[in-house]
Tab-separated table of C-alpha atoms and ligand atoms in Angstrom:
chain	number	residue	atom	x	y	z
S	410	UNK	CA	24.992	-121.100	133.937
S	411	UNK	CA	28.210	-122.445	135.501
S	412	UNK	CA	28.136	-126.072	136.674
S	413	UNK	CA	30.988	-125.581	139.165
S	414	UNK	CA	30.307	-127.260	142.523
S	415	UNK	CA	30.985	-125.324	145.660
S	416	UNK	CA	33.298	-127.158	148.081
S	417	UNK	CA	33.644	-125.691	151.532
S	418	UNK	CA	37.248	-125.081	152.698
S	419	UNK	CA	36.547	-127.423	155.647
S	420	UNK	CA	35.601	-130.344	153.373
S	421	UNK	CA	38.574	-129.576	151.123
S	422	UNK	CA	40.917	-129.631	154.130
S	423	UNK	CA	39.498	-132.968	155.335
S	424	UNK	CA	39.799	-134.475	151.877
S	425	UNK	CA	43.402	-133.366	151.560
S	426	UNK	CA	44.203	-134.698	155.025
S	427	UNK	CA	42.539	-138.020	154.196
S	428	UNK	CA	44.367	-138.248	150.866
S	429	UNK	CA	47.722	-137.482	152.419
S	430	UNK	CA	47.099	-140.153	155.110
S	431	UNK	CA	46.329	-142.674	152.357
S	432	UNK	CA	49.471	-141.647	150.479
S	433	UNK	CA	51.643	-142.075	153.572
S	434	UNK	CA	50.096	-145.513	154.190
S	435	UNK	CA	50.590	-146.594	150.555
S	436	UNK	CA	54.151	-145.325	150.665
S	437	UNK	CA	55.035	-147.275	153.783
S	438	UNK	CA	53.401	-150.432	152.337
S	439	UNK	CA	55.483	-149.990	149.181
S	440	UNK	CA	58.634	-149.591	151.261
S	441	UNK	CA	57.817	-152.762	153.200
S	442	UNK	CA	57.229	-154.665	149.951
S	443	UNK	CA	60.502	-153.402	148.552
S	444	UNK	CA	62.390	-154.457	151.690
S	445	UNK	CA	60.730	-157.866	151.581
S	446	UNK	CA	61.682	-158.236	147.938
S	447	UNK	CA	65.311	-157.315	148.640
S	448	UNK	CA	65.500	-159.877	151.452
S	449	UNK	CA	63.863	-162.432	149.173
S	450	UNK	CA	66.414	-161.857	146.406
S	451	UNK	CA	69.297	-162.042	148.894
S	452	UNK	CA	67.923	-165.281	150.366
S	453	UNK	CA	67.153	-166.844	147.010
S	454	UNK	CA	70.589	-166.016	145.635
S	455	UNK	CA	72.129	-167.510	148.768
S	456	UNK	CA	70.001	-170.633	148.511
S	457	UNK	CA	70.697	-171.075	144.812
S	458	UNK	CA	74.385	-170.372	145.177
S	459	UNK	CA	75.049	-172.857	147.987
S	460	UNK	CA	74.073	-176.038	146.076
S	461	UNK	CA	75.535	-174.671	142.832
S	462	UNK	CA	78.902	-174.082	144.526
S	463	UNK	CA	78.803	-177.616	145.919
S	464	UNK	CA	78.060	-179.047	142.451
S	465	UNK	CA	80.806	-176.910	140.859
S	466	UNK	CA	83.412	-178.047	143.436
S	467	UNK	CA	82.405	-181.693	143.062
S	468	UNK	CA	82.735	-181.477	139.264
S	469	UNK	CA	86.110	-179.668	139.521
S	470	UNK	CA	87.410	-182.267	141.943
S	471	UNK	CA	86.264	-185.178	139.766
S	472	UNK	CA	87.860	-183.600	136.680
S	473	UNK	CA	91.146	-182.919	138.459
S	474	UNK	CA	91.631	-186.585	139.417
S	475	UNK	CA	93.553	-188.511	136.775
S	476	UNK	CA	92.317	-191.939	137.794
S	477	UNK	CA	89.435	-191.502	140.233
S	478	UNK	CA	88.364	-194.655	142.038
S	479	UNK	CA	84.845	-196.029	141.524
S	480	UNK	CA	83.924	-195.123	145.125
S	481	UNK	CA	85.140	-191.525	144.714
S	482	UNK	CA	83.186	-191.156	141.507
S	483	UNK	CA	80.101	-192.654	143.108
S	484	UNK	CA	80.191	-190.333	146.123
S	485	UNK	CA	80.741	-187.325	143.827
S	486	UNK	CA	77.731	-188.309	141.722
S	487	UNK	CA	75.634	-188.854	144.854
S	488	UNK	CA	76.558	-185.394	146.101
S	489	UNK	CA	75.655	-183.848	142.741
S	490	UNK	CA	72.368	-185.778	142.805
S	491	UNK	CA	71.455	-184.453	146.287
S	492	UNK	CA	72.346	-180.859	145.478
S	493	UNK	CA	70.493	-180.942	142.144
S	494	UNK	CA	67.371	-182.136	143.961
S	495	UNK	CA	67.677	-179.171	146.330
S	496	UNK	CA	67.910	-176.844	143.338
S	497	UNK	CA	64.934	-178.514	141.642
S	498	UNK	CA	62.799	-178.194	144.787
S	499	UNK	CA	63.648	-174.519	145.148
S	500	UNK	CA	62.909	-173.716	141.505
S	501	UNK	CA	59.659	-175.768	141.585
S	502	UNK	CA	58.484	-173.935	144.713
S	503	UNK	CA	59.378	-170.545	143.236
S	504	UNK	CA	57.400	-171.350	140.093
S	505	UNK	CA	54.448	-172.677	142.105
S	506	UNK	CA	54.408	-169.517	144.221
S	507	UNK	CA	54.614	-167.352	141.108
S	508	UNK	CA	51.744	-169.152	139.378
S	509	UNK	CA	49.427	-169.186	142.409
S	510	UNK	CA	50.107	-165.465	142.915
S	511	UNK	CA	49.904	-164.298	139.322
S	512	UNK	CA	48.203	-166.741	136.969
S	513	UNK	CA	44.457	-166.063	136.772
S	514	UNK	CA	42.261	-169.110	137.425
S	515	UNK	CA	45.175	-171.121	138.820
S	516	UNK	CA	42.843	-172.361	141.564
S	517	UNK	CA	39.907	-174.705	141.050
S	518	UNK	CA	37.279	-174.147	143.708
S	519	UNK	CA	34.880	-176.842	144.871
S	520	UNK	CA	32.159	-176.580	147.494
S	521	UNK	CA	32.732	-179.320	150.059
S	522	UNK	CA	31.834	-180.298	153.618
S	523	UNK	CA	34.725	-179.236	155.813
S	524	UNK	CA	34.478	-181.992	158.446
S	525	UNK	CA	34.813	-185.091	156.204
S	526	UNK	CA	37.610	-183.307	154.316
S	527	UNK	CA	39.569	-182.680	157.520
S	528	UNK	CA	38.849	-186.133	158.952
S	529	UNK	CA	40.003	-187.864	155.784
S	530	UNK	CA	43.132	-185.724	155.691
S	531	UNK	CA	43.863	-186.540	159.323
S	532	UNK	CA	43.399	-190.313	158.882
S	533	UNK	CA	45.910	-190.261	156.017
S	534	UNK	CA	48.426	-188.600	158.359
S	535	UNK	CA	47.922	-191.294	160.964
S	536	UNK	CA	49.259	-193.949	158.591
S	537	UNK	CA	52.122	-191.740	157.400
S	538	UNK	CA	55.376	-193.018	158.907
S	539	UNK	CA	56.778	-189.466	159.232
S	540	UNK	CA	54.415	-188.990	162.153
S	541	UNK	CA	55.072	-192.337	163.871
S	542	UNK	CA	56.835	-190.687	166.816
S	543	UNK	CA	54.077	-188.123	167.381
S	544	UNK	CA	50.840	-188.311	169.264
S	545	UNK	CA	48.332	-187.223	166.633
S	546	UNK	CA	45.200	-185.520	167.973
S	547	UNK	CA	42.019	-184.568	166.158
S	548	UNK	CA	39.840	-182.009	167.866
S	549	UNK	CA	36.759	-181.054	165.854
S	550	UNK	CA	34.065	-178.948	167.511
S	551	UNK	CA	31.027	-181.053	168.289
S	552	UNK	CA	28.229	-180.815	165.728
S	553	UNK	CA	30.359	-178.756	163.385
S	554	UNK	CA	28.738	-178.640	159.983
S	555	UNK	CA	29.905	-176.251	157.377
S	556	UNK	CA	30.602	-175.986	153.718
S	557	UNK	CA	33.656	-174.286	152.349
S	558	UNK	CA	34.674	-173.480	148.811
S	559	UNK	CA	38.270	-174.573	148.326
S	560	UNK	CA	40.816	-175.805	145.838
S	561	UNK	CA	41.273	-179.197	147.522
S	562	UNK	CA	44.797	-179.949	146.275
S	563	UNK	CA	46.078	-176.487	147.152
S	564	UNK	CA	44.516	-176.605	150.629
S	565	UNK	CA	46.112	-180.022	151.155
S	566	UNK	CA	49.442	-178.435	150.246
S	567	UNK	CA	48.877	-175.801	152.953
S	568	UNK	CA	48.062	-178.437	155.585
S	569	UNK	CA	50.953	-180.641	154.436
S	570	UNK	CA	53.413	-177.817	155.015
S	571	UNK	CA	52.006	-177.080	158.466
S	572	UNK	CA	52.171	-180.750	159.489
S	573	UNK	CA	55.605	-181.284	157.932
S	574	UNK	CA	56.859	-178.199	159.782
S	575	UNK	CA	55.326	-179.386	163.049
S	576	UNK	CA	57.073	-182.753	162.689
S	577	UNK	CA	60.330	-181.334	161.366
S	578	UNK	CA	60.797	-178.580	163.927
S	579	UNK	CA	59.264	-180.219	167.021
S	580	UNK	CA	61.610	-183.088	167.521
S	581	UNK	CA	63.941	-181.218	169.877
S	582	UNK	CA	63.376	-178.555	172.489
S	583	UNK	CA	65.162	-175.180	172.668
S	584	UNK	CA	68.185	-176.840	174.351
S	585	UNK	CA	68.455	-179.473	171.653
S	586	UNK	CA	67.093	-182.303	173.839
S	587	UNK	CA	64.487	-184.645	172.369
S	588	UNK	CA	60.929	-183.641	173.278
S	589	UNK	CA	59.481	-186.250	175.630
S	590	UNK	CA	55.964	-186.529	174.248
S	591	UNK	CA	55.798	-184.724	170.920
S	592	UNK	CA	52.221	-184.150	169.830
S	593	UNK	CA	50.495	-182.487	166.880
S	594	UNK	CA	46.866	-181.427	167.051
S	595	UNK	CA	44.475	-180.595	164.211
S	596	UNK	CA	41.686	-178.438	165.569
S	597	UNK	CA	38.592	-177.076	163.804
S	598	UNK	CA	35.689	-174.956	164.915
S	599	UNK	CA	33.351	-172.230	163.796
S	600	UNK	CA	33.597	-168.551	164.595
S	601	UNK	CA	30.491	-166.829	163.129
S	602	UNK	CA	30.859	-167.017	159.360
S	603	UNK	CA	34.425	-168.354	159.470
S	604	UNK	CA	35.855	-171.845	159.776
S	605	UNK	CA	38.922	-171.844	162.010
S	606	UNK	CA	41.436	-174.624	161.415
S	607	UNK	CA	44.558	-174.848	163.503
S	608	UNK	CA	47.653	-177.013	163.581
S	609	UNK	CA	49.426	-177.033	166.961
S	610	UNK	CA	52.606	-178.624	168.175
S	611	UNK	CA	54.405	-178.722	171.503
S	612	UNK	CA	57.837	-178.105	170.005
S	613	UNK	CA	60.441	-175.459	170.876
S	614	UNK	CA	58.341	-172.581	169.531
S	615	UNK	CA	59.446	-169.609	167.444
S	616	UNK	CA	61.162	-166.624	169.101
S	617	UNK	CA	58.927	-163.536	169.212
S	618	UNK	CA	61.418	-161.501	167.190
S	619	UNK	CA	61.149	-164.025	164.323
S	620	UNK	CA	57.352	-164.285	164.257
S	621	UNK	CA	56.753	-161.308	161.920
S	622	UNK	CA	58.984	-162.904	159.305
S	623	UNK	CA	57.901	-166.542	159.176
S	624	UNK	CA	55.573	-165.977	156.211
S	625	UNK	CA	58.237	-164.073	154.339
S	626	UNK	CA	59.594	-165.715	151.243
S	627	UNK	CA	62.549	-168.023	151.959
S	628	UNK	CA	62.742	-167.050	155.623
S	629	UNK	CA	64.024	-169.725	157.963
S	630	UNK	CA	64.196	-169.095	161.670
S	631	UNK	CA	67.152	-171.287	162.388
S	632	UNK	CA	70.640	-170.097	161.487
S	633	UNK	CA	71.002	-173.314	159.586
S	634	UNK	CA	68.883	-171.855	156.765
S	635	UNK	CA	70.686	-174.168	154.557
S	636	UNK	CA	69.598	-176.195	151.747
S	637	UNK	CA	73.082	-177.714	152.230
S	638	UNK	CA	72.066	-179.715	155.249
S	639	UNK	CA	69.467	-181.434	153.087
S	640	UNK	CA	67.220	-181.360	156.158
S	641	UNK	CA	65.315	-178.205	155.424
S	642	UNK	CA	63.209	-177.320	152.433
S	643	UNK	CA	63.199	-174.257	150.240
S	644	UNK	CA	61.883	-172.011	153.008
S	645	UNK	CA	58.957	-171.055	150.791
S	646	UNK	CA	56.400	-173.329	152.466
S	647	UNK	CA	54.681	-170.756	154.677
S	648	UNK	CA	54.821	-168.107	152.007
S	649	UNK	CA	53.068	-170.505	149.609
S	650	UNK	CA	50.571	-171.397	152.372
S	651	UNK	CA	49.759	-167.725	152.979
S	652	UNK	CA	49.320	-167.010	149.264
S	653	UNK	CA	46.967	-169.994	148.847
S	654	UNK	CA	44.900	-169.152	151.945
S	655	UNK	CA	44.570	-165.505	150.876
S	656	UNK	CA	43.371	-166.663	147.424
S	657	UNK	CA	40.513	-168.302	149.379
S	658	UNK	CA	39.718	-164.951	151.058
S	659	UNK	CA	41.175	-166.425	154.206
S	660	UNK	CA	43.897	-165.533	156.661
S	661	UNK	CA	46.666	-167.467	158.335
S	662	UNK	CA	48.493	-166.451	161.487
S	663	UNK	CA	51.159	-167.888	163.697
S	664	UNK	CA	51.089	-167.909	167.497
S	665	UNK	CA	54.044	-169.291	169.336
S	666	UNK	CA	55.564	-169.420	172.798
S	667	UNK	CA	59.175	-170.442	173.132
S	668	UNK	CA	59.398	-173.658	175.119
S	669	UNK	CA	55.666	-174.398	174.733
S	670	UNK	CA	54.912	-174.787	171.058
S	671	UNK	CA	53.543	-173.259	167.898
S	672	UNK	CA	50.060	-172.883	166.480
S	673	UNK	CA	49.119	-171.888	162.938
S	674	UNK	CA	45.524	-170.722	162.603
S	675	UNK	CA	43.715	-170.606	159.275
S	676	UNK	CA	40.448	-168.720	158.997
S	677	UNK	CA	38.275	-169.455	155.942
S	678	UNK	CA	34.908	-168.025	154.928
S	679	UNK	CA	32.038	-170.479	155.247
S	680	UNK	CA	29.610	-170.800	152.304
S	681	UNK	CA	26.233	-169.232	152.972
J	1748	LIG	N1	55.965	-175.548	163.864
J	1748	LIG	C1	57.122	-174.877	163.846
J	1748	LIG	N2	57.935	-174.853	164.937
J	1748	LIG	C2	59.091	-174.159	164.938
J	1748	LIG	N3	59.559	-173.458	163.866
J	1748	LIG	C3	58.803	-173.449	162.763
J	1748	LIG	C4	57.548	-174.148	162.690
J	1748	LIG	N4	57.013	-173.929	161.473
J	1748	LIG	C5	57.886	-173.153	160.806
J	1748	LIG	N5	58.964	-172.861	161.560
J	1748	LIG	C6	60.101	-171.999	161.167
J	1748	LIG	O1	59.665	-171.181	160.092
J	1748	LIG	C7	60.534	-171.349	158.962
J	1748	LIG	C8	59.755	-171.179	157.687
J	1748	LIG	O2	58.919	-172.312	157.461
J	1748	LIG	P1	58.562	-172.722	155.959
J	1748	LIG	O3	57.571	-173.816	156.007
J	1748	LIG	O4	58.192	-171.483	155.228
J	1748	LIG	O5	59.955	-173.186	155.349
J	1748	LIG	P2	60.764	-174.546	155.549
J	1748	LIG	O6	59.929	-175.537	156.315
J	1748	LIG	O7	62.087	-174.181	156.129
J	1748	LIG	O8	60.966	-175.051	154.063
J	1748	LIG	P3	59.837	-175.706	153.105
J	1748	LIG	O9	58.501	-175.505	153.750
J	1748	LIG	O10	59.977	-174.969	151.841
J	1748	LIG	O11	60.174	-177.162	153.008
J	1748	LIG	C9	61.158	-172.724	159.151
J	1748	LIG	O12	62.410	-172.819	158.495
J	1748	LIG	C10	61.290	-172.819	160.663
J	1748	LIG	O13	62.480	-172.169	161.071
J	1749	LIG	MG1	57.928	-175.922	155.643
């Protein structure tokens, strides 16, 4: 007796159609990943090259002087020191991102109450001098009680980047004028089986055309995507944040209106 199964032509057609749809989807996801990787390599090479060129020129200049003065030598060494720190930060962030993405068990989960965690985090910010010029607001839904399973240090790193960004990029409006009453709000509430945490500022906002790229590795919205200025970081902060949140089975999204402000919303599963 043959054990061949009969498959109707209709079912076969549907299966083939479904498979080809999946293939097309996988193909376009692969293409997107490849494009993202190319941009990442271009950005990383740019960001590595800029401080390295500065260090190289400083060394060449110092070596070319027969009798450099103490002041000249000191300012050269200070420049090398600043640029090396930029390089170190970039390499550290790249390694951190690599290990969170690829090393198994790189996260240590703990079940904790979300509200005391957020309150404690917020009170630490209030005594942090980087936020002295900001009105700091805490807005936790009344009666909110929920447990979440998180790697505390990694989640703090996510929040730190969101708050540092809010402070760093909300000082001036789109025209470059100081914002009159800069404010940063930490909001938390429950949406069914998810805890929603958001960090909002009333800064210049992010142009709509840039929004799809903010979580991309080493993307910086401003043209001054320069480690040279010493003002900005590696540009990996949001990419690291997204990787960490996704390792918690969560999501992070950015909503922004130019001239009004930016909000980053994290959604995390609540423990049953
Ligand atoms: N709250 C915000 N308001 C306006 N622009 C923002 C805000 N948050 C992020 N951005 C833009 O998104 C870019 C990416 O942010 P991200 O945190 O990934 O990198 P970074 O802050 O430049 O560097 P790093 O976080 O590594 O120190 C920033 O360079 C900035 O242009
Ligand atoms: Mg940042």
